[in-house]
Short mmCIF file of C-alpha atoms and ligand atoms in Angstrom, two decimals:
data_model
loop_
_atom_site.label_atom_id
_atom_site.label_comp_id
_atom_site.label_asym_id
_atom_site.label_seq_id
_atom_site.Cartn_x
_atom_site.Cartn_y
_atom_site.Cartn_z
CA MET A 1 0.00 0.00 0.00
CA LYS A 2 1.39 3.40 -1.01
CA VAL A 3 0.71 5.95 1.73
CA GLY A 4 1.55 9.55 0.89
CA VAL A 5 2.03 12.39 3.35
CA LEU A 6 1.08 15.75 1.85
CA ALA A 7 4.39 17.60 2.05
CA LEU A 8 3.55 21.26 1.50
CA GLN A 9 3.98 22.42 5.11
CA GLY A 10 3.80 20.94 8.61
CA ASP A 11 5.10 17.90 10.48
CA VAL A 12 5.60 15.64 7.45
CA ARG A 13 8.73 13.85 8.71
CA GLU A 14 7.06 12.83 11.96
CA HIS A 15 4.11 11.25 10.12
CA ILE A 16 6.49 9.39 7.82
CA LYS A 17 8.33 7.99 10.82
CA ALA A 18 5.09 6.88 12.54
CA LEU A 19 3.78 5.23 9.36
CA GLY A 20 7.09 3.48 8.76
CA GLU A 21 6.68 1.81 12.14
CA CYS A 22 3.32 0.42 10.97
CA GLY A 23 4.80 -1.66 8.18
CA VAL A 24 3.81 0.49 5.18
CA HIS A 25 6.11 2.37 2.84
CA PRO A 26 5.26 6.05 3.32
CA PHE A 27 6.55 8.85 1.13
CA PRO A 28 6.12 12.63 0.90
CA VAL A 29 3.87 13.84 -1.93
CA ARG A 30 3.75 17.30 -3.44
CA ARG A 31 3.11 16.73 -7.15
CA ALA A 32 -0.18 15.90 -8.88
CA SER A 33 1.39 12.78 -10.44
CA GLU A 34 2.32 11.53 -6.95
CA ILE A 35 -1.08 12.28 -5.44
CA GLU A 36 -2.79 10.42 -8.30
CA LYS A 37 -0.86 7.25 -7.36
CA VAL A 38 -1.33 7.04 -3.60
CA ASP A 39 -3.62 4.44 -2.00
CA ALA A 40 -3.99 6.58 1.14
CA LEU A 41 -3.01 10.08 2.21
CA ILE A 42 -2.08 11.89 5.42
CA LEU A 43 -2.72 15.59 5.91
CA PRO A 44 -0.20 16.66 8.57
CA GLY A 45 -0.43 19.07 11.45
CA GLY A 46 0.79 22.56 10.65
CA GLU A 47 -1.22 25.51 9.47
CA SER A 48 -4.43 24.73 7.61
CA THR A 49 -4.59 28.10 5.81
CA THR A 50 -1.03 27.75 4.50
CA ILE A 51 -1.51 24.14 3.38
CA ALA A 52 -4.75 25.07 1.56
CA LEU A 53 -3.14 28.08 -0.14
CA LEU A 54 -0.10 26.07 -1.23
CA ALA A 55 -2.36 23.28 -2.53
CA GLN A 56 -4.21 25.87 -4.60
CA SER A 57 -1.10 27.53 -5.96
CA PHE A 58 0.48 24.17 -6.90
CA GLY A 59 -2.76 23.12 -8.63
CA LEU A 60 -3.38 20.22 -6.23
CA PHE A 61 -6.48 21.43 -4.42
CA GLU A 62 -9.17 20.09 -6.78
CA LEU A 63 -7.28 16.83 -7.31
CA ILE A 64 -7.10 16.11 -3.57
CA LYS A 65 -10.76 17.08 -3.11
CA THR A 66 -11.81 14.78 -5.96
CA ARG A 67 -9.77 11.84 -4.65
CA ILE A 68 -11.36 12.33 -1.21
CA ASP A 69 -14.84 12.41 -2.80
CA GLN A 70 -13.98 9.16 -4.62
CA GLY A 71 -13.17 7.35 -1.34
CA LEU A 72 -9.42 7.76 -0.86
CA PRO A 73 -8.59 6.89 2.78
CA VAL A 74 -7.24 10.04 4.44
CA TYR A 75 -6.07 10.78 7.98
CA GLY A 76 -5.69 14.39 9.10
CA SER A 77 -4.11 15.53 12.38
CA CYS A 78 -4.89 19.00 13.76
CA ALA A 79 -4.53 21.29 10.71
CA GLY A 80 -5.31 18.11 8.74
CA MET A 81 -8.58 17.74 10.67
CA ILE A 82 -9.53 21.29 9.68
CA LEU A 83 -8.73 20.50 6.05
CA LEU A 84 -11.05 17.45 6.15
CA ALA A 85 -13.92 19.35 7.79
CA ASP A 86 -16.91 20.36 5.70
CA ARG A 87 -17.35 23.54 7.79
CA VAL A 88 -14.93 25.75 9.78
CA LEU A 89 -15.66 28.33 12.47
CA ASP A 90 -13.12 31.09 13.22
CA ALA A 91 -11.69 30.52 9.76
CA THR A 92 -9.69 33.20 7.99
CA LYS A 93 -11.49 35.09 5.24
CA ASP A 94 -11.90 32.84 2.18
CA GLN A 95 -10.31 29.83 3.96
CA LYS A 96 -11.00 26.71 1.92
CA THR A 97 -10.98 23.08 3.01
CA PHE A 98 -10.99 19.84 1.03
CA GLY A 99 -13.89 18.67 3.19
CA GLY A 100 -15.25 15.14 3.26
CA ILE A 101 -16.14 14.73 6.94
CA ASP A 102 -19.55 16.08 7.88
CA ILE A 103 -18.31 18.11 10.86
CA THR A 104 -18.03 21.73 11.89
CA VAL A 105 -14.67 22.45 13.54
CA ARG A 106 -13.62 25.51 15.48
CA ARG A 107 -10.03 26.58 14.83
CA ASN A 108 -7.78 27.32 17.82
CA ALA A 109 -10.75 26.35 19.98
CA PHE A 110 -9.01 25.56 23.24
CA GLY A 111 -8.01 29.21 23.71
CA ARG A 112 -4.75 31.09 23.83
CA GLN A 113 -3.86 30.41 27.47
CA VAL A 114 -3.80 26.71 26.74
CA ASP A 115 -2.28 26.83 23.27
CA SER A 116 -0.57 23.57 24.02
CA PHE A 117 -1.50 20.84 26.50
CA GLU A 118 -1.42 17.12 27.00
CA SER A 119 -4.36 14.99 28.01
CA ASN A 120 -4.84 11.31 28.77
CA LEU A 121 -7.34 10.20 26.21
CA THR A 122 -9.33 7.03 25.71
CA VAL A 123 -9.95 6.55 22.01
CA SER A 124 -12.61 4.14 20.76
CA GLY A 125 -10.97 1.43 18.66
CA ILE A 126 -7.55 1.93 20.27
CA THR A 127 -6.64 -0.62 22.92
CA ALA A 128 -5.63 0.51 26.44
CA PRO A 129 -3.69 2.21 27.94
CA ALA A 130 -5.06 5.71 27.33
CA MET A 131 -3.12 7.84 24.85
CA LYS A 132 -1.10 10.86 25.89
CA ALA A 133 -2.68 13.26 23.40
CA LEU A 134 -0.82 16.46 22.53
CA PHE A 135 -2.92 19.49 21.53
CA ILE A 136 -1.18 22.49 19.91
CA ARG A 137 -3.43 25.41 18.95
CA ALA A 138 -5.89 22.65 18.27
CA PRO A 139 -9.39 22.72 16.84
CA TRP A 140 -12.31 20.91 18.42
CA VAL A 141 -15.35 19.54 16.70
CA GLU A 142 -18.36 21.74 17.32
CA SER A 143 -20.99 19.55 15.64
CA VAL A 144 -21.12 16.25 13.76
CA GLY A 145 -23.42 14.93 11.04
CA VAL A 146 -25.25 11.59 11.34
CA GLY A 147 -22.64 9.52 9.50
CA VAL A 148 -19.78 10.61 11.76
CA GLU A 149 -18.45 8.38 14.52
CA VAL A 150 -16.94 10.21 17.52
CA LEU A 151 -13.90 8.25 18.75
CA ALA A 152 -12.76 10.55 21.57
CA SER A 153 -13.79 13.75 23.35
CA VAL A 154 -12.19 16.26 25.70
CA LYS A 155 -13.85 18.55 28.26
CA SER A 156 -13.17 22.26 27.93
CA ALA A 157 -12.86 24.67 30.88
CA ASP A 158 -16.65 25.17 30.99
CA GLY A 159 -17.20 21.43 31.46
CA LEU A 160 -18.61 20.84 27.99
CA SER A 161 -17.41 17.84 26.05
CA HIS A 162 -15.99 18.29 22.54
CA PRO A 163 -15.10 15.57 20.03
CA VAL A 164 -11.38 15.50 19.19
CA ALA A 165 -11.20 12.29 17.14
CA VAL A 166 -13.75 11.40 14.47
CA ARG A 167 -14.20 8.97 11.64
CA GLN A 168 -16.50 8.96 8.65
CA GLY A 169 -15.99 5.91 6.43
CA SER A 170 -12.49 6.10 4.99
CA LEU A 171 -11.74 9.48 6.59
CA LEU A 172 -10.16 9.85 10.03
CA ALA A 173 -9.25 13.06 11.87
CA THR A 174 -7.79 13.98 15.26
CA SER A 175 -7.35 17.39 16.91
CA PHE A 176 -4.17 16.09 18.53
CA HIS A 177 -0.78 15.00 17.17
CA PRO A 178 0.07 11.31 17.69
CA GLU A 179 2.96 11.83 15.25
CA LEU A 180 4.69 14.02 17.86
CA THR A 181 4.45 11.73 20.87
CA GLY A 182 6.00 8.52 19.53
CA ASP A 183 2.73 6.60 19.94
CA ASN A 184 1.84 5.08 16.58
CA ARG A 185 -1.47 3.48 17.58
CA ILE A 186 -3.60 6.00 15.63
CA HIS A 187 -1.46 5.49 12.51
CA ARG A 188 -1.77 1.74 12.95
CA TYR A 189 -5.55 2.08 13.33
CA PHE A 190 -5.61 4.14 10.12
CA VAL A 191 -3.53 1.61 8.18
CA GLU A 192 -5.15 -1.54 9.57
CA GLN A 193 -8.78 -0.50 10.09
CA VAL A 194 -9.63 2.60 8.06
CA CYS A 195 -7.67 1.84 4.87
CA LYS A 196 -8.78 -1.80 4.77
CA ALA A 197 -12.41 -1.00 5.52
CA GLU A 198 -12.59 1.42 2.61
CA LYS A 199 -14.08 -0.93 0.06
CA SER A 200 -16.83 -2.26 2.28
CA ILE A 201 -17.87 1.23 3.39
CA LYS A 202 -17.82 3.22 0.16
N1 LIG B 1 -4.26 26.23 14.43
C1 LIG B 1 -3.74 25.56 13.27
C2 LIG B 1 -4.63 25.79 12.06
O1 LIG B 1 -5.55 26.47 12.08
C3 LIG B 1 -3.57 24.09 13.51
C4 LIG B 1 -2.47 23.84 14.52
C5 LIG B 1 -1.77 22.53 14.39
O2 LIG B 1 -1.85 21.81 13.38
N2 LIG B 1 -1.00 22.23 15.39
O3 LIG B 1 -4.39 25.26 11.05
#
């Protein structure tokens, strides 16, 4: 299975390392010809506005969107979650996303004073122990459509619970960065469950 990591901006190397530990051959992709060939794609953490703008200026935006619409398995972490969301709150003017997951996300939702924090997180489908999830200027999911499975949630300061890991068919997204904590269980889940389930779901 050829798994590409979109290499326009963000923590590409870390995703490649995590995927490599899951027995697939990952490689960075930044050309249309490369994106056409991948069997699965990762949208890294970074800055969603920058990644979207670079994808547009390199002529990749519509191609990625079309491949997602056609059922390509994709995992997005943090900025990658925003890029997979159908709707974004606190977006910049004219911010575009590839979309695909029927969620509304709020950018930088956890607030400035907690720009970065770690939380012990139980994720549905991931065997114990709980994950140490790292959130860096992270979005949360504000609302989900009927076809979306919530895999994990975190409570904000006001006690409300917000989804931070979601799956819809062949699309997986997390607000946090497993690629930065040396825990490859989310990548393994993506490779072993999400990518393989693609045909039966779509
Ligand atoms: N706040 C960033 C954005 O809007 C995401 C941060 C991250 O990926 N760590 O894209």
